[in-house]
Coordinates of C-alpha atoms and ligand atoms in Angstrom, one line a residue:
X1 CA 15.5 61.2 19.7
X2 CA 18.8 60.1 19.1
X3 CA 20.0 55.9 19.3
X4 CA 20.9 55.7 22.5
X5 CA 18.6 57.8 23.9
X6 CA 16.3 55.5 22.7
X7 CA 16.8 52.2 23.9
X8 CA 17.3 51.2 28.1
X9 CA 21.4 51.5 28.8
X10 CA 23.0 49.1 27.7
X11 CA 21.8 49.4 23.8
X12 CA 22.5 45.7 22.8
X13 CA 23.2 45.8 19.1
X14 CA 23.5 41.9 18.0
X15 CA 22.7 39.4 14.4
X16 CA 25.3 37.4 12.6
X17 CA 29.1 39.1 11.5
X18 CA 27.8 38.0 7.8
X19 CA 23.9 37.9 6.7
X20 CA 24.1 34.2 4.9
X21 CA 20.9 33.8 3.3
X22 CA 17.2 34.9 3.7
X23 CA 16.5 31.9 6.7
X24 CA 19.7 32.9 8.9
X25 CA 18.8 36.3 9.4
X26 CA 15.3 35.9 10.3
X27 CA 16.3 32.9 12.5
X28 CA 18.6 34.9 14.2
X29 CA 16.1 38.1 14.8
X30 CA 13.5 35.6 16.0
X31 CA 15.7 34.1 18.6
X32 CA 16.8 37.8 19.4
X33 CA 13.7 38.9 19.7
X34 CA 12.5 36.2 22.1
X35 CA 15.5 36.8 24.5
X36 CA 13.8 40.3 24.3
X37 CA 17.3 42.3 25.3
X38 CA 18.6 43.0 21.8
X39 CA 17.4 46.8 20.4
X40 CA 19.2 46.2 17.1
X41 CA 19.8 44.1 14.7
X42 CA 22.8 43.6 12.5
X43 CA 24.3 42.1 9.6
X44 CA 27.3 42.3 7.3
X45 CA 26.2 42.6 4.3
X46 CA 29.9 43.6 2.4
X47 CA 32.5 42.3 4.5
X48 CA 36.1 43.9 4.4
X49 CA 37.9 40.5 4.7
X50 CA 41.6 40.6 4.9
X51 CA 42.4 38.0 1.9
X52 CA 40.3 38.1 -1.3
X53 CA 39.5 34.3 -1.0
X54 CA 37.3 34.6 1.8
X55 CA 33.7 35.0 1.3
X56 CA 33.6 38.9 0.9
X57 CA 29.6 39.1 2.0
X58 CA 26.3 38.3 -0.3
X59 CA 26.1 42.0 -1.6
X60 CA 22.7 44.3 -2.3
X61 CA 20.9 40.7 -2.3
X62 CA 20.8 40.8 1.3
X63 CA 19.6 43.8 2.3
X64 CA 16.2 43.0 1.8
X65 CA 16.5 39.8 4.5
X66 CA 17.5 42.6 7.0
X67 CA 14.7 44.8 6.1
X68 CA 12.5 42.1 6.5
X69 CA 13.6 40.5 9.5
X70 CA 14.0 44.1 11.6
X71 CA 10.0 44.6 10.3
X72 CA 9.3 41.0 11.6
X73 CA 10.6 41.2 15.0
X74 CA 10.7 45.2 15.5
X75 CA 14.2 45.4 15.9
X76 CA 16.1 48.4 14.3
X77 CA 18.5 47.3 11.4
X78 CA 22.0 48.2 10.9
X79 CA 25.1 47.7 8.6
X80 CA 28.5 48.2 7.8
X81 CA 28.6 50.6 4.8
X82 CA 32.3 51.1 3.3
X83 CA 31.6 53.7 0.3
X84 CA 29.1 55.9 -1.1
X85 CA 27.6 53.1 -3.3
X86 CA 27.0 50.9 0.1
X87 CA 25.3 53.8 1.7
X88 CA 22.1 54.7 -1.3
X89 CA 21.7 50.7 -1.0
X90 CA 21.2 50.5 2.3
X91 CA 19.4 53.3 2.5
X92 CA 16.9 53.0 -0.5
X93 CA 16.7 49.1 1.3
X94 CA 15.3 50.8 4.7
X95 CA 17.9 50.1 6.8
X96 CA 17.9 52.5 10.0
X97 CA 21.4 53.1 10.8
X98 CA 24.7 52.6 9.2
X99 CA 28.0 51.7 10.8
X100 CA 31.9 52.3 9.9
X101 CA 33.9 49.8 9.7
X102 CA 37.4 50.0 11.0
X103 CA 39.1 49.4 8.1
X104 CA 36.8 52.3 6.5
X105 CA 36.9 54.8 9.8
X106 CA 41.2 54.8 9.1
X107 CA 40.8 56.3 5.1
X108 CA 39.7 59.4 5.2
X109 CA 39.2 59.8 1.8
X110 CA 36.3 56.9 2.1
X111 CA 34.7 58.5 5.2
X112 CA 34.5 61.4 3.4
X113 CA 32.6 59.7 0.6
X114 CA 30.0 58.5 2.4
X115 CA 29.8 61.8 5.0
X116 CA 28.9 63.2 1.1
X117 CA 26.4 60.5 0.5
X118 CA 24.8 60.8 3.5
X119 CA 24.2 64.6 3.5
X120 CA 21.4 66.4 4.5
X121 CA 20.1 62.0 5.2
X122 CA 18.7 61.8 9.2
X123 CA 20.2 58.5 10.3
X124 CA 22.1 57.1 13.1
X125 CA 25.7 56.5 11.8
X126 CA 28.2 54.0 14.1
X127 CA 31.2 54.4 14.0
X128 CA 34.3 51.7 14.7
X129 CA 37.8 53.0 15.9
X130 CA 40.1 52.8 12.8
X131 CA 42.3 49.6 12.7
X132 CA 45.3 51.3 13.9
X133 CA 45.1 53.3 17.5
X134 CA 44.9 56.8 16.3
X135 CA 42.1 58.6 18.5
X136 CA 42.3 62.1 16.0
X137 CA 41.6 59.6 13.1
X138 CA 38.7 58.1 15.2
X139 CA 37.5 62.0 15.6
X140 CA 38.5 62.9 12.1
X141 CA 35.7 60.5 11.0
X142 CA 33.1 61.7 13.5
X143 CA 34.3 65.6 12.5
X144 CA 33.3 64.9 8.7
X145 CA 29.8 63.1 9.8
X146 CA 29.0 66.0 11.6
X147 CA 30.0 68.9 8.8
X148 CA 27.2 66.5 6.5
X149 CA 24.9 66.9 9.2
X150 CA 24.7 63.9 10.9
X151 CA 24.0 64.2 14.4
X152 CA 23.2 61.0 16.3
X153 CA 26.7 59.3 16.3
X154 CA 27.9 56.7 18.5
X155 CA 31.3 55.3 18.7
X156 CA 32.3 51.6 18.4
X157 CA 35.4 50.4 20.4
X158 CA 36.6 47.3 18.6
X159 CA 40.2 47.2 19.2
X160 CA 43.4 47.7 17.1
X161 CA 45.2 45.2 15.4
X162 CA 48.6 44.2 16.2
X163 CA 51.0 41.6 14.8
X164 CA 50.5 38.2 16.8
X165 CA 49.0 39.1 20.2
X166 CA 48.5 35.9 22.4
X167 CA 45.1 36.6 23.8
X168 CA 43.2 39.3 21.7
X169 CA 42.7 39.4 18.0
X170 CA 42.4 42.6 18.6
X171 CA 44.3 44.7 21.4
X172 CA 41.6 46.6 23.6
X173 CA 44.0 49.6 24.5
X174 CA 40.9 50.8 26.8
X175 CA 43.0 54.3 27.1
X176 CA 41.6 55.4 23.4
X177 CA 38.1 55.2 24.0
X178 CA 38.6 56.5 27.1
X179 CA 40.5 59.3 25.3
X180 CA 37.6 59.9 23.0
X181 CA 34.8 60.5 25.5
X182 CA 37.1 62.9 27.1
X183 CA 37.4 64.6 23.4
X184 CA 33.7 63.9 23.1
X185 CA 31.8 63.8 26.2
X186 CA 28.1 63.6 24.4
X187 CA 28.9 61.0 22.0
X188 CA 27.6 57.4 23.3
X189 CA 30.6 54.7 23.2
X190 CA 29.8 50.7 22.8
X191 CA 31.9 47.9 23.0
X192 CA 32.2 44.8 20.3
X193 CA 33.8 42.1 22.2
X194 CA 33.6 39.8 19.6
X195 CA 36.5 41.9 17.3
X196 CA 38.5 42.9 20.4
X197 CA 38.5 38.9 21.7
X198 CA 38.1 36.7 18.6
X199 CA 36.7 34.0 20.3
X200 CA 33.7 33.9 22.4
X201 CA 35.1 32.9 25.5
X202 CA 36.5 36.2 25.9
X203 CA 33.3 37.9 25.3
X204 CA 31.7 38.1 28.9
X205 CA 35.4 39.4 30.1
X206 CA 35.1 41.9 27.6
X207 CA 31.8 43.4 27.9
X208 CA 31.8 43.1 31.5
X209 CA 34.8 45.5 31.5
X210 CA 33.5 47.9 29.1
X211 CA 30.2 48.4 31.0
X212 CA 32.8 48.6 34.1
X213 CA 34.0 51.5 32.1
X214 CA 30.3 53.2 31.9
X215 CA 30.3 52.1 28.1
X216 CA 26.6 52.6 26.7
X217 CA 26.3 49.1 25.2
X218 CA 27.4 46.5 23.4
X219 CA 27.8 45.0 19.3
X220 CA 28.1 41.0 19.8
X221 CA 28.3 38.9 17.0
X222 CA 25.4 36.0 17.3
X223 CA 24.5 33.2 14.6
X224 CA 22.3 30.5 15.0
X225 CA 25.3 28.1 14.2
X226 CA 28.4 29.8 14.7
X227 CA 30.5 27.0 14.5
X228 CA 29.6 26.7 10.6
X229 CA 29.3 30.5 10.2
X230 CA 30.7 31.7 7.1
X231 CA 32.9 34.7 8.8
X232 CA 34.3 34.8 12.3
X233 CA 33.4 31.6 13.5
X234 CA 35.2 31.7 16.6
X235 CA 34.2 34.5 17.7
X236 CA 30.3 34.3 17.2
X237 CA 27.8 33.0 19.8
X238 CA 24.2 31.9 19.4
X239 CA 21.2 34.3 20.8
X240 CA 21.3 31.9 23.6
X241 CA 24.8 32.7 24.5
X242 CA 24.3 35.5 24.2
X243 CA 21.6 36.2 26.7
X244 CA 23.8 33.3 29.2
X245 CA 26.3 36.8 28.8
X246 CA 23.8 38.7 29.5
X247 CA 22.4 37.2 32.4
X248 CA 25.6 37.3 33.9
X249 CA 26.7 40.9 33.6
X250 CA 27.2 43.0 36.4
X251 CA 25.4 47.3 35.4
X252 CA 26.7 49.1 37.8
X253 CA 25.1 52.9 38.3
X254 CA 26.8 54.7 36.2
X255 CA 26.0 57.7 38.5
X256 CA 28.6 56.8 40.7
X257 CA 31.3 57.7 38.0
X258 CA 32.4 60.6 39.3
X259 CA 32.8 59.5 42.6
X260 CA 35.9 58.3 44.5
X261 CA 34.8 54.3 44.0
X262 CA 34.7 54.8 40.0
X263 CA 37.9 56.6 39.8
X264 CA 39.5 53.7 41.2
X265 CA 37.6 51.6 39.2
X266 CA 39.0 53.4 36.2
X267 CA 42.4 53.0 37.8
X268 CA 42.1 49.7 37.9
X269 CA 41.1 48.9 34.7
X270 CA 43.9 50.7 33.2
X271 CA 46.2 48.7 35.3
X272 CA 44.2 45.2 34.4
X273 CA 45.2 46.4 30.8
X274 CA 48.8 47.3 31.7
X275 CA 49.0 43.4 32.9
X276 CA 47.2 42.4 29.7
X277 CA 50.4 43.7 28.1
X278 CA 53.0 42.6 31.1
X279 CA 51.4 39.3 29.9
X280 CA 51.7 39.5 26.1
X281 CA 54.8 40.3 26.6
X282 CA 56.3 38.1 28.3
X283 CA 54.5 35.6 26.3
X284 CA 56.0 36.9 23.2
X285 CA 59.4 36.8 25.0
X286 CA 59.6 33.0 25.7
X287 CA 58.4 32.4 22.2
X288 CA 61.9 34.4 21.0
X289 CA 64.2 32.4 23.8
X290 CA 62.4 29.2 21.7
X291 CA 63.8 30.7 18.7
X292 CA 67.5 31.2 20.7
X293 CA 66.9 27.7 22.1
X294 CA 66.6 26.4 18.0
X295 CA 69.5 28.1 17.0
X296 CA 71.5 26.7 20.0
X297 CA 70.4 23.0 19.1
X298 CA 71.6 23.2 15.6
X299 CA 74.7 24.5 16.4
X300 CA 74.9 22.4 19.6
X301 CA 75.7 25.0 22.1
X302 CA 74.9 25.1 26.0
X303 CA 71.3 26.7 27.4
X304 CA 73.2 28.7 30.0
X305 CA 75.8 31.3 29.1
X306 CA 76.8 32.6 32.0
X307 CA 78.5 35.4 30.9
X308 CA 75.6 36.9 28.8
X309 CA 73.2 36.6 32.0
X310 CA 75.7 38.0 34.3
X311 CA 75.5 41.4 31.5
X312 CA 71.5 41.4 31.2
X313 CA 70.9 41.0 34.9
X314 CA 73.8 43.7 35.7
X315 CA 71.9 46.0 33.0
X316 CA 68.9 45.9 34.7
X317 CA 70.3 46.1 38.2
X318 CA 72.1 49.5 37.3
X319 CA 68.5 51.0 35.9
X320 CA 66.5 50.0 38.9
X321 CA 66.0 53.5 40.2
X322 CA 64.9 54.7 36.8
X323 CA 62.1 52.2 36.9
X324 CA 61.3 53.3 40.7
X325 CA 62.1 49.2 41.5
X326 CA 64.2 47.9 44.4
X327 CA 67.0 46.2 43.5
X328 CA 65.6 43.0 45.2
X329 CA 62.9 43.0 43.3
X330 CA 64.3 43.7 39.8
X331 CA 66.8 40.5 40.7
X332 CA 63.9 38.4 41.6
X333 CA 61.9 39.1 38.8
X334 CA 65.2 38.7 36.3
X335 CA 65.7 35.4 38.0
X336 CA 62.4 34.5 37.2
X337 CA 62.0 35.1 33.6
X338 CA 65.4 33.8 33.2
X339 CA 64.4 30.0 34.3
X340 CA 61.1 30.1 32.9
X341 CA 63.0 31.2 29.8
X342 CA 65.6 28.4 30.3
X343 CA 62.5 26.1 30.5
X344 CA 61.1 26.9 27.2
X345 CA 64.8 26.6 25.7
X346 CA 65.4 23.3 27.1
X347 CA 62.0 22.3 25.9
X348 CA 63.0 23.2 22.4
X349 CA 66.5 21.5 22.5
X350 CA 65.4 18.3 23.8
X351 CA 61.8 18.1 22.8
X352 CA 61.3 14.3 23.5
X353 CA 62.8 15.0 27.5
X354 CA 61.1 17.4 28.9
X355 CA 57.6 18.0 30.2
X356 CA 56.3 21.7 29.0
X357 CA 54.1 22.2 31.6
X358 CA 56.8 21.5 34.3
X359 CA 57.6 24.3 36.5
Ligands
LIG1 C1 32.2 43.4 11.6 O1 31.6 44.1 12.4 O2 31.8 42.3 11.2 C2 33.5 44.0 11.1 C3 34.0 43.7 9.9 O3 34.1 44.7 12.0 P1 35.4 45.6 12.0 O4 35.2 46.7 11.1 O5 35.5 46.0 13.5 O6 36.6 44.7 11.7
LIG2 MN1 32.9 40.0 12.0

């Protein structure tokens, strides 16, 4: 039986983004366990952590604390396993399925590795969407899982990075997984909203939208102190929080995908995303009139320049059919990015006038 035939839909895979010591993990699996929602139980054992200061995981030392805490509470244990030396320790260790880290799934040369490792080995392998949104490099990996024989594989949507986004630490870009169970329409797809969001009060929006999406479950980072976790802080929540998410979530049949309803569900979604982005970007544009507005106070020149508007707005104007817009409506919406971007300007040129929340 594969994973997620296994386990009630959704398969809730949750435990600390780093196992800490011995006491954290079991606390964390007991309180899991209790809640009575969670199937699986994970830790990062070797974290992939972006600058070499950080703490980079306890190593082999914690595998056992996994071990012992899945037999404890009956949960099934997983971890993120980067090369072939990762893999024999987890395995020899007795954990129960193995997952591929982003910044793993996007070498092929290390997926490779461990496909080799793991040959003729029956486990449940996980794997994350590379860093970067590539779906064939997200299939390559599942491709060289499946030459070694690996059969029960489940994908893991946790967002692709992207320089300086304003709300996600990682950008959803739901098109890709779609994309991939399209590609692959047997292989099980989860969510981790605690990579995609970065901070927990994203999560429920998150999840909620991928089981929107007829996702098959969820990865959610939970520590018993997450404030004073040693990785991803932010983003973790306790088991409590975790079952307050829980409690709230809205499982809609998934039966009624093909029908008329879910379609525009799936419409809708993609447009929610496409304003995710109308939104980032606008955000990012104000931040770039604050860098105009800084070069205009050194140099003491005037906010408005009349001239330059009259250009941008005329610009747009003549490409309104190319964008199937009215005129009227490319005018309005010119006029208002140009005051809002006027506000954030002034805001920078006379920072001791002006109110920034004023409209
Ligand atoms: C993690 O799950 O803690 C992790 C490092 O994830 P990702 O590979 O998605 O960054
Ligand atoms: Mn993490």
């Amino acid at each position: 039986m594969s994973l997620i035939q296994e386990f009630d839909r959704p398969l809730i895979i949750a435990g600390p983004c780093s196992a800490e010591s011995e006491e954290q993990v079991m606390k964390t699996a007991l309180q899991l366990k209790a809640d009575g929602r969670t199937n699986m139980l994970r830790a990062g054992i070797w974290k992939p952590r972006t600058r070499p200061n950080s703490f980079e995981g306890v190593g082999h030392v914690g595998l056992p604390w996994l071990a012992k805490a899945g037999k404890e509470t009956g949960l099934k244990t997983t971890t993120e396993v980067a090369n072939a030396k990762h893999a024999e320790l987890a395995l020899k260790a007795g954990i129960e399925a193995l997952w591929i880290g982003a910044r793993t799934t996007v070498n092929p040369f290390a997926v490779q590795e461990i496909a080799d490792a793991l040959q003729g080995v029956d486990i449940p392998v996980l794997i994350k969407n590379p860093v970067n949104p590539d779906v064939q490099l997200w299939l390559g990996a599942f491709e060289r899982f499946e030459k070694a024989g690996i059969s029960d594989l489940t994908a893991i949507h946790r967002g692709f990075s992207v320089y300086n986004h304003a709300k996600y630490r990682n950008v959803p870009n739901w098109e890709i997984p779609i994309e991939l169970k399209e590609r692959r329409p047997n292989t099980p797809v989860i969510c981790d909203p605690s990579h995609i969001g970065g901070k927990r009060d994203l999560l429920f929006e998150i999840s909620q939208k991928a089981m929107d999406l007829n996702f098959e479950g969820l990865m959610i980072e939970t520590h018993p102190d997450p404030d004073n976790a040693w990785s991803d802080a932010a983003q973790q929540v306790t088991p409590r929080g975790l079952a307050g998410i829980l409690d709230e979530l809205i499982l809609r049949s998934h039966e009624v995908s093909i029908d008329v309803a879910s379609q525009i569900d799936d419409i809708r979604m993609k447009v929610s995303d496409l304003d995710d982005r109308l939104f980032d970007l606008l955000s990012r544009r104000m931040q770039m009139s604050e860098e105009v507005g800084r070069l205009k106070r050194e140099n003491n020149i005037t906010i408005l320049q009349q001239e330059h508007w009259r250009k941008i707005i005329n610009h747009r104007l003549d490409h309104s059919d190319e964008y199937r817009l009215t005129r009227k409506f490319v005018r309005k919406l010119m006029d208002a990015i140009h005051q809002e971007s006027i506000r954030h300007q002034t805001a920078v040129m006379n920072p001791d006038k002006t109110n920034p929340s004023e409209g």
